[in-house]
GROMACS .gro file of C-alpha atoms in nm:
model
  121
    1MET     CA    1   0.000   0.000   0.000
    2THR     CA    2   0.135   0.344  -0.090
    3ARG     CA    3   0.116   0.593   0.192
    4THR     CA    4  -0.004   0.948   0.148
    5LEU     CA    5   0.215   1.242   0.243
    6PRO     CA    6   0.004   1.372   0.537
    7GLU     CA    7   0.014   1.027   0.700
    8MET     CA    8   0.393   1.020   0.682
    9THR     CA    9   0.461   1.375   0.798
   10GLY     CA   10   0.734   1.375   1.058
   11TRP     CA   11   0.848   1.017   1.004
   12GLN     CA   12   1.197   1.066   0.869
   13PHE     CA   13   1.482   0.836   0.957
   14LEU     CA   14   1.860   0.858   0.963
   15LEU     CA   15   2.011   0.510   0.955
   16ASP     CA   16   2.341   0.479   1.137
   17GLU     CA   17   2.637   0.308   0.968
   18ASN     CA   18   2.563  -0.017   1.151
   19ILE     CA   19   2.222  -0.045   0.979
   20ASP     CA   20   2.219  -0.207   0.635
   21PRO     CA   21   2.177   0.069   0.370
   22LYS     CA   22   1.918  -0.146   0.191
   23THR     CA   23   1.685  -0.064   0.480
   24ALA     CA   24   1.655   0.291   0.339
   25THR     CA   25   1.557   0.152   0.000
   26TYR     CA   26   1.279  -0.061   0.153
   27LEU     CA   27   1.148   0.235   0.355
   28GLU     CA   28   1.157   0.473   0.057
   29LYS     CA   29   0.953   0.222  -0.148
   30GLU     CA   30   0.686   0.251   0.122
   31GLY     CA   31   0.691   0.631   0.110
   32ILE     CA   32   0.893   0.676   0.429
   33HIS     CA   33   1.187   0.917   0.410
   34ALA     CA   34   1.513   0.748   0.508
   35GLU     CA   35   1.876   0.851   0.473
   36HIS     CA   36   2.183   0.644   0.548
   37VAL     CA   37   2.468   0.815   0.738
   38ARG     CA   38   2.728   0.732   0.475
   39ASP     CA   39   2.510   0.893   0.203
   40ALA     CA   40   2.384   1.190   0.405
   41LEU     CA   41   2.719   1.258   0.570
   42TRP     CA   42   3.015   1.025   0.509
   43GLN     CA   43   3.161   0.693   0.614
   44GLY     CA   44   3.311   0.722   0.962
   45ALA     CA   45   3.101   1.026   1.063
   46ASP     CA   46   3.143   1.098   1.435
   47ASP     CA   47   2.839   1.027   1.654
   48GLU     CA   48   2.854   1.343   1.865
   49GLU     CA   49   3.010   1.591   1.624
   50ASP     CA   50   2.838   1.490   1.300
   51ILE     CA   51   2.544   1.249   1.333
   52LEU     CA   52   2.362   1.397   1.633
   53PRO     CA   53   2.369   1.759   1.508
   54TYR     CA   54   2.266   1.653   1.154
   55ALA     CA   55   1.974   1.449   1.288
   56ARG     CA   56   1.862   1.730   1.524
   57ASP     CA   57   1.888   1.999   1.256
   58ASN     CA   58   1.684   1.790   1.011
   59GLN     CA   59   1.445   1.641   1.268
   60LEU     CA   60   1.550   1.288   1.171
   61ILE     CA   61   1.492   0.984   1.392
   62ILE     CA   62   1.824   0.803   1.434
   63VAL     CA   63   1.803   0.426   1.387
   64THR     CA   64   2.109   0.253   1.532
   65SER     CA   65   2.236  -0.067   1.685
   66ASP     CA   66   2.509   0.131   1.860
   67VAL     CA   67   2.329   0.095   2.192
   68LYS     CA   68   2.642   0.171   2.396
   69ASP     CA   69   2.688   0.520   2.247
   70PHE     CA   70   2.326   0.618   2.178
   71GLY     CA   71   2.125   0.426   2.438
   72GLY     CA   72   2.195   0.652   2.735
   73LEU     CA   73   2.161   0.988   2.564
   74PRO     CA   74   1.921   1.236   2.726
   75PRO     CA   75   1.621   1.339   2.513
   76GLY     CA   76   1.765   1.685   2.436
   77ALA     CA   77   2.071   1.530   2.272
   78HIS     CA   78   1.871   1.397   1.976
   79ALA     CA   79   1.551   1.460   1.781
   80SER     CA   80   1.445   1.096   1.837
   81ILE     CA   81   1.612   0.758   1.848
   82VAL     CA   82   1.525   0.397   1.770
   83LEU     CA   83   1.759   0.133   1.910
   84LEU     CA   84   1.811  -0.205   1.748
   85TYR     CA   85   1.968  -0.456   1.985
   86ASP     CA   86   1.992  -0.744   1.735
   87ASP     CA   87   2.243  -0.608   1.484
   88THR     CA   88   2.229  -0.928   1.277
   89MET     CA   89   1.877  -0.845   1.159
   90PRO     CA   90   1.843  -0.836   0.778
   91ALA     CA   91   1.746  -0.506   0.614
   92TYR     CA   92   1.398  -0.615   0.513
   93LEU     CA   93   1.313  -0.708   0.874
   94VAL     CA   94   1.450  -0.380   1.012
   95ALA     CA   95   1.241  -0.193   0.754
   96ALA     CA   96   0.933  -0.404   0.836
   97GLY     CA   97   0.976  -0.324   1.206
   98LEU     CA   98   1.004   0.049   1.137
   99ILE     CA   99   0.700   0.036   0.908
  100SER     CA  100   0.500  -0.146   1.180
  101MET     CA  101   0.606   0.115   1.432
  102VAL     CA  102   0.508   0.404   1.201
  103ASP     CA  103   0.174   0.239   1.123
  104THR     CA  104   0.099   0.185   1.494
  105TYR     CA  105   0.171   0.533   1.626
  106PRO     CA  106  -0.091   0.786   1.513
  107ASN     CA  107   0.185   1.045   1.465
  108ARG     CA  108   0.542   1.122   1.559
  109ASP     CA  109   0.437   1.338   1.856
  110VAL     CA  110   0.286   1.033   2.027
  111PHE     CA  111   0.604   0.835   1.953
  112GLY     CA  112   0.780   1.007   2.243
  113GLY     CA  113   1.130   1.019   2.096
  114HIS     CA  114   1.271   0.684   2.210
  115GLU     CA  115   1.188   0.329   2.109
  116GLU     CA  116   1.340  -0.017   2.090
  117LEU     CA  117   1.290  -0.173   1.747
  118ASP     CA  118   1.342  -0.542   1.833
  119PRO     CA  119   0.987  -0.598   1.972
  120TRP     CA  120   0.840  -0.456   1.648
  121ILE     CA  121   1.013  -0.717   1.433
   0.00000   0.00000   0.00000
């Protein structure tokens, strides 16, 4: 099913380097904006100096399996974050989990800014 623009407003993701770039392709096919760090910024972009400011400035939800670096961040440090604990998950399952999450929350405001993706998959 193709989503309409008003339904998707606010749901924009920035996939960290540890997330398969194919995930962005799957999300884009469903009408969900997704950027991969190495395309939006560059390979090896620094979490604090590059990724966090870019995501905040563009109101992107960071999707990462880098739980150690991103898991304990206070809400003001990021626009929103989705943590993936199982970093062996194939791209199509990560995308399916994100799509399920987007379809479940009525809008990004209700999302609350922090979620664990694994239960959605």
